[in-house]
Coordinates of C-alpha atoms (C1' of nucleotides) in Angstrom, one line a residue:
Chain A
M284 CA 0.0 0.0 0.0
G285 CA 3.0 2.3 -0.3
M286 CA 5.6 3.1 2.3
G287 CA 5.8 6.8 1.7
R288 CA 8.5 9.0 0.4
P289 CA 11.9 8.1 1.9
R290 CA 13.8 10.5 4.0
E291 CA 16.5 12.4 2.1
F292 CA 18.9 13.1 5.0
D293 CA 20.8 10.9 7.4
A294 CA 19.4 11.4 10.9
D295 CA 22.8 10.7 12.5
V296 CA 24.7 13.1 10.3
A297 CA 22.0 15.7 11.0
L298 CA 22.2 15.0 14.8
D299 CA 26.0 15.6 14.7
Q300 CA 25.3 19.1 13.3
A301 CA 22.6 19.7 15.9
M302 CA 24.9 18.6 18.6
E303 CA 27.4 21.1 17.6
V304 CA 24.8 23.9 17.7
F305 CA 23.5 23.0 21.1
W306 CA 27.1 22.6 22.3
R307 CA 28.1 26.0 21.2
H308 CA 24.9 28.0 22.1
G309 CA 23.2 25.9 24.8
Y310 CA 19.6 24.7 24.5
E311 CA 17.9 28.0 24.9
G312 CA 20.5 29.9 22.9
A313 CA 20.1 27.6 19.9
T314 CA 17.4 28.6 17.5
I315 CA 15.4 26.3 15.2
A316 CA 16.7 28.4 12.3
Q317 CA 20.3 27.8 13.4
L318 CA 19.6 24.1 13.9
T319 CA 17.8 23.5 10.6
E320 CA 20.5 25.4 8.7
A321 CA 23.3 23.4 10.3
M322 CA 21.4 20.2 9.7
G323 CA 20.7 21.1 6.1
I324 CA 16.9 20.5 6.4
N325 CA 13.8 22.5 6.8
P326 CA 11.7 22.8 10.0
P327 CA 9.0 20.3 9.0
S328 CA 11.6 17.6 8.5
L329 CA 13.0 18.4 11.9
Y330 CA 9.7 18.2 13.6
A331 CA 8.6 15.1 11.7
C332 CA 11.8 13.3 12.7
F333 CA 12.4 14.5 16.3
G334 CA 9.1 15.8 17.6
N335 CA 10.2 19.1 18.9
K336 CA 13.2 21.1 20.0
E337 CA 13.6 19.2 23.3
G338 CA 13.2 15.9 21.4
L339 CA 16.0 16.9 19.2
L340 CA 18.2 17.7 22.2
K341 CA 17.5 14.3 23.7
A342 CA 18.4 12.6 20.5
A343 CA 21.6 14.6 20.3
L344 CA 22.4 13.8 23.9
D345 CA 21.8 10.1 23.2
R346 CA 24.2 10.3 20.3
Y347 CA 26.8 12.2 22.4
T348 CA 26.8 9.8 25.3
K349 CA 26.9 6.8 22.9
L350 CA 29.9 8.3 21.2
R351 CA 31.6 8.9 24.6
G352 CA 30.5 5.6 26.0
A353 CA 33.4 3.8 24.4
W354 CA 35.9 6.3 25.8
M355 CA 34.5 6.0 29.3
D356 CA 34.9 2.2 29.1
E357 CA 38.6 2.8 28.3
V358 CA 38.8 5.1 31.3
V359 CA 37.5 2.6 33.8
A360 CA 39.7 0.0 32.3
A361 CA 42.7 1.7 33.8
P362 CA 44.5 -0.6 36.4
T363 CA 44.1 1.6 39.5
A364 CA 41.7 4.2 40.8
R365 CA 44.5 6.8 40.5
D366 CA 45.0 5.9 36.9
V367 CA 41.3 6.0 36.2
A368 CA 41.2 9.5 37.6
E369 CA 44.2 10.5 35.6
R370 CA 43.0 9.0 32.4
M371 CA 39.6 10.6 32.8
L372 CA 40.7 14.1 33.7
M373 CA 43.7 14.2 31.3
G374 CA 41.4 12.9 28.6
I375 CA 38.9 15.6 29.4
A376 CA 41.6 18.2 29.2
E377 CA 42.3 17.0 25.6
K378 CA 38.7 16.6 24.5
Q379 CA 37.4 19.8 25.9
T380 CA 40.0 21.8 24.1
D381 CA 39.8 19.9 20.8
P382 CA 39.3 22.4 18.1
A383 CA 37.3 19.9 16.2
N384 CA 34.5 20.5 18.7
P385 CA 33.1 23.5 20.5
P386 CA 35.0 24.0 23.8
G387 CA 33.7 22.4 27.0
C388 CA 31.2 19.6 27.4
L389 CA 27.8 19.3 25.8
L390 CA 26.4 18.0 29.1
V391 CA 27.4 21.3 30.7
Q392 CA 27.1 23.7 27.8
G393 CA 23.7 22.4 27.0
G394 CA 22.1 24.2 29.8
I395 CA 22.7 24.8 33.5
A396 CA 19.9 27.2 34.0
C397 CA 16.9 27.5 31.8
G398 CA 13.8 29.7 31.6
T399 CA 10.1 28.8 31.7
G400 CA 9.2 25.9 29.6
S401 CA 12.7 24.4 29.6
E402 CA 13.0 23.8 33.3
N403 CA 13.7 20.1 32.9
V404 CA 16.5 20.5 30.4
P405 CA 19.1 21.1 33.2
F406 CA 17.9 17.9 34.9
E407 CA 18.1 16.0 31.7
L408 CA 21.7 16.9 31.4
A409 CA 22.4 16.2 35.1
A410 CA 20.9 12.8 34.7
R411 CA 23.4 12.0 31.9
R412 CA 26.3 13.3 34.0
A413 CA 25.1 11.1 36.8
Q414 CA 25.5 8.1 34.5
N415 CA 29.2 8.8 34.2
E416 CA 29.5 9.3 37.9
D417 CA 27.8 5.9 38.6
Q418 CA 30.3 4.2 36.3
L419 CA 33.2 5.8 38.1
R420 CA 31.7 4.9 41.5
D421 CA 31.3 1.3 40.5
R422 CA 35.0 1.3 39.4
F423 CA 36.1 2.8 42.7
V424 CA 34.0 0.3 44.7
R425 CA 36.0 -2.4 42.9
A426 CA 39.3 -0.5 43.5
K427 CA 38.5 -0.5 47.3
A428 CA 37.6 -4.2 47.3
E429 CA 40.9 -4.9 45.5
G430 CA 42.8 -3.0 48.2
D431 CA 43.8 -0.3 45.7
L432 CA 41.9 2.4 47.6
T433 CA 42.3 2.6 51.4
T434 CA 39.7 1.0 53.6
S435 CA 38.7 4.4 54.9
S436 CA 38.1 5.8 51.4
D437 CA 34.6 6.5 50.1
P438 CA 34.1 5.4 46.5
A439 CA 30.9 7.4 46.0
A440 CA 32.6 10.6 47.3
L441 CA 35.6 10.0 45.1
A442 CA 33.3 9.5 42.0
R443 CA 31.4 12.7 42.9
Y444 CA 34.7 14.5 43.2
V445 CA 36.1 13.4 39.9
S446 CA 32.7 14.3 38.3
A447 CA 32.7 17.7 39.9
V448 CA 36.2 18.4 38.7
S449 CA 35.2 17.3 35.2
V450 CA 32.3 19.8 35.1
G451 CA 34.5 22.6 36.4
M452 CA 37.0 21.9 33.7
G453 CA 34.3 22.0 31.2
V454 CA 33.2 25.5 32.3
M455 CA 36.8 26.6 32.3
A456 CA 37.3 25.3 28.7
S457 CA 34.2 27.0 27.4
S458 CA 35.3 30.3 28.9
G459 CA 38.6 30.3 27.2
S460 CA 41.1 28.3 29.3
D461 CA 43.6 26.5 27.2
R462 CA 44.7 22.9 27.2
E463 CA 47.7 23.5 29.5
A464 CA 45.5 25.1 32.1
L465 CA 43.2 22.2 32.1
R466 CA 46.1 19.8 32.3
Q467 CA 47.3 21.6 35.4
V468 CA 44.0 21.3 37.0
A469 CA 43.8 17.6 36.2
S470 CA 47.2 17.0 37.5
V471 CA 46.4 18.6 40.9
A472 CA 43.1 16.8 41.0
V473 CA 44.6 13.4 40.6
Q474 CA 46.7 13.9 43.7
A475 CA 43.5 13.8 45.9
V476 CA 42.8 10.3 44.5
E477 CA 46.4 9.4 45.1
A478 CA 46.0 10.4 48.7
Q479 CA 43.3 7.8 49.0
S480 CA 45.4 5.1 47.4
E481 CA 47.5 2.5 49.1
R482 CA 51.2 3.1 48.3
R483 CA 52.8 0.2 46.6
Chain B
M15 CA 15.6 74.7 38.2
G16 CA 14.1 71.5 39.6
M17 CA 15.8 68.1 40.1
G18 CA 13.1 65.9 38.8
R19 CA 10.9 63.4 40.5
P20 CA 12.8 61.2 43.0
R21 CA 13.0 57.5 42.5
E22 CA 10.5 55.5 44.4
F23 CA 12.4 52.3 44.8
D24 CA 15.7 51.3 46.4
A25 CA 18.2 50.3 43.6
D26 CA 20.0 47.8 45.9
V27 CA 16.9 46.2 47.1
A28 CA 15.7 45.9 43.5
L29 CA 19.1 44.4 42.5
D30 CA 18.8 41.8 45.2
Q31 CA 15.5 40.7 43.6
A32 CA 17.0 40.8 40.1
M33 CA 20.0 38.8 41.3
E34 CA 17.7 36.0 42.5
V35 CA 15.9 35.8 39.2
F36 CA 19.1 35.7 37.2
W37 CA 20.5 33.1 39.6
R38 CA 17.5 30.9 39.3
H39 CA 16.8 31.1 35.6
G40 CA 20.1 32.3 34.0
Y41 CA 20.5 35.4 31.9
E42 CA 18.6 34.3 28.9
G43 CA 16.0 32.4 30.9
A44 CA 15.2 35.4 32.9
T45 CA 12.5 37.6 31.3
I46 CA 12.0 41.4 31.7
A47 CA 8.5 40.6 33.0
Q48 CA 9.9 38.2 35.7
L49 CA 12.6 40.8 36.6
T50 CA 10.2 43.8 36.9
E51 CA 7.7 41.8 38.9
A52 CA 10.4 40.6 41.3
M53 CA 11.8 44.1 41.6
G54 CA 8.4 45.6 42.1
I55 CA 8.9 48.2 39.3
N56 CA 7.7 48.7 35.7
P57 CA 10.0 48.3 32.6
P58 CA 10.6 52.0 32.1
S59 CA 12.0 52.3 35.6
L60 CA 14.3 49.4 35.0
Y61 CA 15.6 50.8 31.7
A62 CA 16.0 54.3 33.1
C63 CA 18.1 52.9 36.0
F64 CA 20.1 50.1 34.5
G65 CA 20.2 50.8 30.7
N66 CA 19.1 47.4 29.5
K67 CA 18.9 43.8 30.5
E68 CA 22.7 43.3 30.3
G69 CA 23.3 46.4 32.3
L70 CA 21.0 45.0 35.0
L71 CA 23.0 41.8 35.0
K72 CA 26.2 43.6 35.4
A73 CA 24.8 45.7 38.3
A74 CA 23.5 42.5 39.9
L75 CA 27.0 40.9 39.4
D76 CA 28.7 43.9 41.0
R77 CA 26.4 43.6 44.0
Y78 CA 26.9 39.8 44.2
T79 CA 30.7 40.0 44.1
K80 CA 30.7 42.9 46.6
L81 CA 28.6 40.9 49.0
R82 CA 30.9 38.0 48.6
G83 CA 34.1 40.0 48.7
A84 CA 34.1 40.1 52.5
W85 CA 33.8 36.3 52.7
M86 CA 36.6 35.8 50.2
D87 CA 38.8 38.0 52.5
E88 CA 38.0 35.7 55.4
V89 CA 38.9 32.7 53.2
V90 CA 42.3 33.9 52.3
A91 CA 42.9 34.9 55.9
A92 CA 43.2 31.3 56.8
P93 CA 46.6 30.4 58.2
T94 CA 47.7 27.8 55.6
A95 CA 47.0 27.0 51.9
R96 CA 45.3 23.8 53.0
D97 CA 43.0 25.8 55.4
V98 CA 42.3 28.3 52.7
A99 CA 41.1 25.6 50.4
E100 CA 39.1 23.9 53.1
R101 CA 37.5 27.2 54.3
M102 CA 36.7 28.1 50.7
L103 CA 35.3 24.7 49.5
M104 CA 33.4 23.9 52.8
G105 CA 32.0 27.4 52.8
I106 CA 30.8 26.9 49.2
A107 CA 29.2 23.7 50.2
E108 CA 27.2 25.7 52.7
K109 CA 26.4 28.7 50.6
Q110 CA 25.4 26.9 47.5
T111 CA 22.9 24.8 49.4
D112 CA 21.6 27.6 51.5
P113 CA 17.8 27.6 51.1
A114 CA 17.8 31.4 51.4
N115 CA 19.3 31.6 47.9
P116 CA 18.8 29.7 44.7
P117 CA 21.1 26.6 44.6
G118 CA 24.5 27.0 43.0
C119 CA 26.5 30.1 42.2
L120 CA 25.3 33.1 40.3
L121 CA 28.6 33.3 38.4
V122 CA 27.8 29.9 37.0
Q123 CA 24.0 29.9 36.8
G124 CA 24.0 33.3 35.2
G125 CA 25.0 31.7 31.9
I126 CA 27.6 29.3 30.6
A127 CA 26.4 29.3 27.0
C128 CA 24.3 32.0 25.4
G129 CA 22.6 32.7 22.1
T130 CA 23.1 35.4 19.5
G131 CA 23.2 38.9 21.1
S132 CA 24.4 37.6 24.5
E133 CA 27.7 36.1 23.5
N134 CA 29.6 38.2 25.9
V135 CA 27.6 37.3 29.0
P136 CA 29.5 34.0 29.6
F137 CA 32.8 36.0 29.4
E138 CA 31.5 38.6 31.8
L139 CA 30.8 35.8 34.3
A140 CA 34.2 34.2 33.6
A141 CA 35.9 37.4 34.3
R142 CA 34.3 37.6 37.7
R143 CA 35.3 34.1 38.5
A144 CA 38.8 34.9 37.4
Q145 CA 38.9 37.6 40.1
N146 CA 38.4 35.0 42.8
E147 CA 41.0 32.8 41.2
D148 CA 43.5 35.6 41.2
Q149 CA 42.9 36.3 44.9
L150 CA 43.5 32.6 45.6
R151 CA 46.6 32.5 43.5
D152 CA 48.1 35.5 45.3
R153 CA 47.4 33.7 48.6
F154 CA 49.1 30.5 47.4
V155 CA 52.1 32.5 46.2
R156 CA 52.5 33.8 49.7
A157 CA 52.0 30.3 51.1
K158 CA 54.8 29.0 48.9
A159 CA 57.1 31.9 50.0
E160 CA 56.3 31.1 53.6
G161 CA 57.3 27.4 53.1
D162 CA 53.7 26.3 53.7
L163 CA 53.4 24.9 50.2
T164 CA 56.3 22.8 48.8
T165 CA 58.9 24.4 46.5
S166 CA 57.7 22.2 43.6
S167 CA 54.1 23.4 44.0
D168 CA 52.5 25.7 41.4
P169 CA 50.3 28.4 43.1
A170 CA 48.6 29.4 39.9
A171 CA 47.7 25.7 39.1
L172 CA 46.4 25.2 42.7
A173 CA 44.2 28.3 42.4
R174 CA 42.8 27.2 39.1
Y175 CA 42.1 23.8 40.6
V176 CA 40.3 25.2 43.6
S177 CA 38.3 27.5 41.3
A178 CA 37.4 24.6 39.0
V179 CA 36.2 22.5 41.9
S180 CA 34.1 25.4 43.1
V181 CA 32.5 25.7 39.7
G182 CA 31.8 22.0 39.6
M183 CA 30.2 22.1 43.0
G184 CA 28.0 25.0 41.9
V185 CA 26.7 22.9 39.0
M186 CA 26.1 19.9 41.3
A187 CA 24.2 22.1 43.7
S188 CA 22.0 23.6 41.0
S189 CA 21.1 20.1 39.7
G190 CA 20.0 18.8 43.1
S191 CA 23.0 17.6 45.1
D192 CA 22.6 18.1 48.8
R193 CA 24.9 19.7 51.3
E194 CA 26.4 16.5 52.4
A195 CA 27.4 15.5 48.8
L196 CA 29.1 18.9 48.4
R197 CA 30.9 18.5 51.7
Q198 CA 32.2 15.1 50.5
V199 CA 33.5 16.6 47.3
A200 CA 35.1 19.5 49.3
S201 CA 36.7 17.0 51.7
V202 CA 38.3 15.0 48.9
A203 CA 39.4 18.1 47.0
V204 CA 41.2 19.5 50.0
Q205 CA 43.5 16.5 50.0
A206 CA 45.1 17.5 46.8
V207 CA 46.1 20.8 48.4
E208 CA 47.3 18.9 51.4
A209 CA 49.5 16.8 49.1
Q210 CA 51.3 20.0 48.1
S211 CA 51.8 21.1 51.7
E212 CA 54.8 20.7 53.8
R213 CA 54.0 18.4 56.8
R214 CA 54.6 20.0 60.1
Chain C
dC122 C1' 0.1 2.5 -13.6
dC123 C1' -2.5 3.6 -9.8
dA124 C1' -3.6 4.3 -4.7
dT125 C1' -1.4 5.2 -0.7
dA126 C1' 1.8 7.0 2.6
dT127 C1' 5.4 9.7 4.0
dA128 C1' 8.9 13.7 3.1
dT129 C1' 9.7 18.1 1.5
dG130 C1' 9.7 23.4 0.7
dT131 C1' 7.1 27.6 1.1
dA132 C1' 5.0 30.5 3.7
dG133 C1' 3.1 31.4 7.2
dT134 C1' 0.8 31.1 12.6
dG135 C1' 0.2 33.0 17.3
dT136 C1' 3.2 34.0 21.2
dT137 C1' 6.7 36.0 23.6
dC138 C1' 10.6 38.7 23.7
dA139 C1' 13.4 43.1 24.9
dC140 C1' 12.5 47.6 24.7
dT141 C1' 9.9 52.3 24.3
dA142 C1' 6.5 56.5 23.2
dC143 C1' 3.8 59.2 25.8
dA144 C1' 1.2 61.5 29.1
dA145 C1' 0.4 62.0 33.9
dA146 C1' 2.7 62.5 38.4
dT147 C1' 6.0 64.4 41.7
dG148 C1' 9.6 66.3 43.4
dT149 C1' 13.2 70.7 43.5
dG150 C1' 15.2 75.5 42.7
dG151 C1' 14.0 80.2 42.0
Chain D
dC290 C1' 3.6 79.1 43.2
dC291 C1' 5.7 78.2 39.0
dA292 C1' 9.0 76.4 35.4
dC293 C1' 11.5 72.4 35.0
dA294 C1' 13.6 67.8 35.4
dT295 C1' 13.0 63.3 36.2
dT296 C1' 10.1 59.0 37.4
dT297 C1' 6.1 56.4 36.8
dG298 C1' 2.3 53.5 34.7
dT299 C1' -0.2 52.3 30.5
dA300 C1' 0.0 50.5 26.5
dG301 C1' 2.0 49.4 23.0
dT302 C1' 6.3 48.4 19.1
dG303 C1' 8.8 45.6 15.8
dA304 C1' 11.5 41.5 15.9
dA305 C1' 12.4 36.8 16.8
dC306 C1' 10.8 32.7 18.6
dA307 C1' 9.0 27.6 18.3
dC308 C1' 6.1 25.4 15.6
dT309 C1' 2.7 24.2 11.6
dA310 C1' -0.9 24.2 7.4
dC311 C1' -0.7 23.0 3.0
dA312 C1' 0.3 21.8 -1.5
dT313 C1' 3.7 19.2 -4.0
dA314 C1' 7.1 15.6 -4.7
dT315 C1' 8.6 10.8 -4.4
dA316 C1' 8.8 6.5 -3.0
dT317 C1' 6.4 1.5 -2.3
dG318 C1' 2.6 -2.3 -2.7
dG319 C1' -0.8 -4.2 -5.6

DNA sequence: CCATATATGTAGTGTTCACTACAAATGTGG
DNA sequence: CCACATTTGTAGTGAACACTACATATATGG
C-alpha cells in the first residue's frame, strides 16, 4: 500500500550538526533556524523526525553519550583508581579543548539554568552526567575491594569528586582556558585520588 | 531649576531581587517581565536605572561580588594553603545549598552558553570568576614563599584547581545535590592541596 | 500505472521577547 | 507658586521565537 517517500537526509549526520549547535549556544540559545541550517533541512523535516526542540536535544544527547561511552569504558579499564582519575581528567583536558568540537562539554554547555518551559533540560543533562558518575563509582568500589583504595576511602565521594572536577574543567574550557591550564587542574586533582590510594 | 521626581524604589533592594531571578533562571532564561515583577517596578524604571537587560545583569553581578568579597577575604585569611582551600570549599558547600538563595552560584548559573546577542555574558561571568582565582593565586604564592606549600608546587595551578572544583560544586548544587554531597567533594578536594603542603 | 503513505519546501501562525512612546505624576530651585 | 527635570504607569512596538498548514514531490505495494 506504499511506504511513503523516503527521508532524504541521514538522521545521525543531522544529529551531529545539531549537537554542535547545542554545544556552542546551549539549549535556549540555539534557535530552530540555526539548527535547521546546520542540519541542512527545513523545520517540517526536523519536527517530523524528532518531535520538537527538546526531542532533538535528547536525540543529540543520546548520540553524544553513545559516542563517549566507548571512551568511558577505556577510562574505567585503567588498572588503578588513580590511573582511572588521571585517564579521565587528562582525557577531558584534551577533549574539551579539541578544536574539532566546541570547547567544553555538551552535558554542561547544553544548559545549567533555563527559563520557563525548559526547566527540565538542566535535569536531563544532570541525569546524563550522573551516569558517568555511577560508572566511576562502580569502578572505585572495585578498587576499594581490591585494596587499591584505602579501607577508609569513600568510592561514591571520590566519584562525585572526579565528576565535579570534570564539570569545572568544562566550564573553564568554554570560557577560554587553554589545554595546558586544564592539564594543570587535572594534575592537581589526581593527587587527591592518590592520597586515598595504598602506596605500593 | 528642579531636580526631577525622585526614584520611588531602592536600587540595591531591587538588585537583590533581580539577582535572585538571574540566579535561578540564568541570563537568557530570565525575562524582563519576571525581573520587573520581582523588583516591584515597571519596565521604564528598569531601563532608566540600568540601561538594558545586560546592564542590569552587570549591576547585579557587581552587587553579588561585593557581598561575597568580605567572605573571600575571610577565606584567604586562613593560616595555611590547606586551610584556605578547606574554608573556601566547605564554605561553598554551605552557601550553595543555603535555602535562602537559589542553589549553586550566580557566576555559573548566570550563563555558561548564550545565544546570539548575548555572547559576551559568559565571558562577563568568567571574568568575575577569574577575580576569585587571582585572589586565591596570590594567597598561594604567599603560602609558597612562607614554606607552607612545597617548593615544587604551582600556586597558579592550585588556584585554578580550587576554582574549578568550586564551579563543579556549583553545577552539582543547582542540579539537586545536597549539602552532604558537596561536603564530601570538598573534603576530597582539600586532600590535593594537602598533598602539596609541607608536613609540620 | 494507480492508490497510498510519508517527506519536503514555502510561507506562514500566534506568542513571547526586549524595549519604548507618551502622558500624567511628583519632586526641587528660584 | 511656578518652570523644569525626572520618574512612573499604561499600552504598546517591531522582531524573533517555536512550531505548523498545505500543496507538492517521491517512493512502495498491488
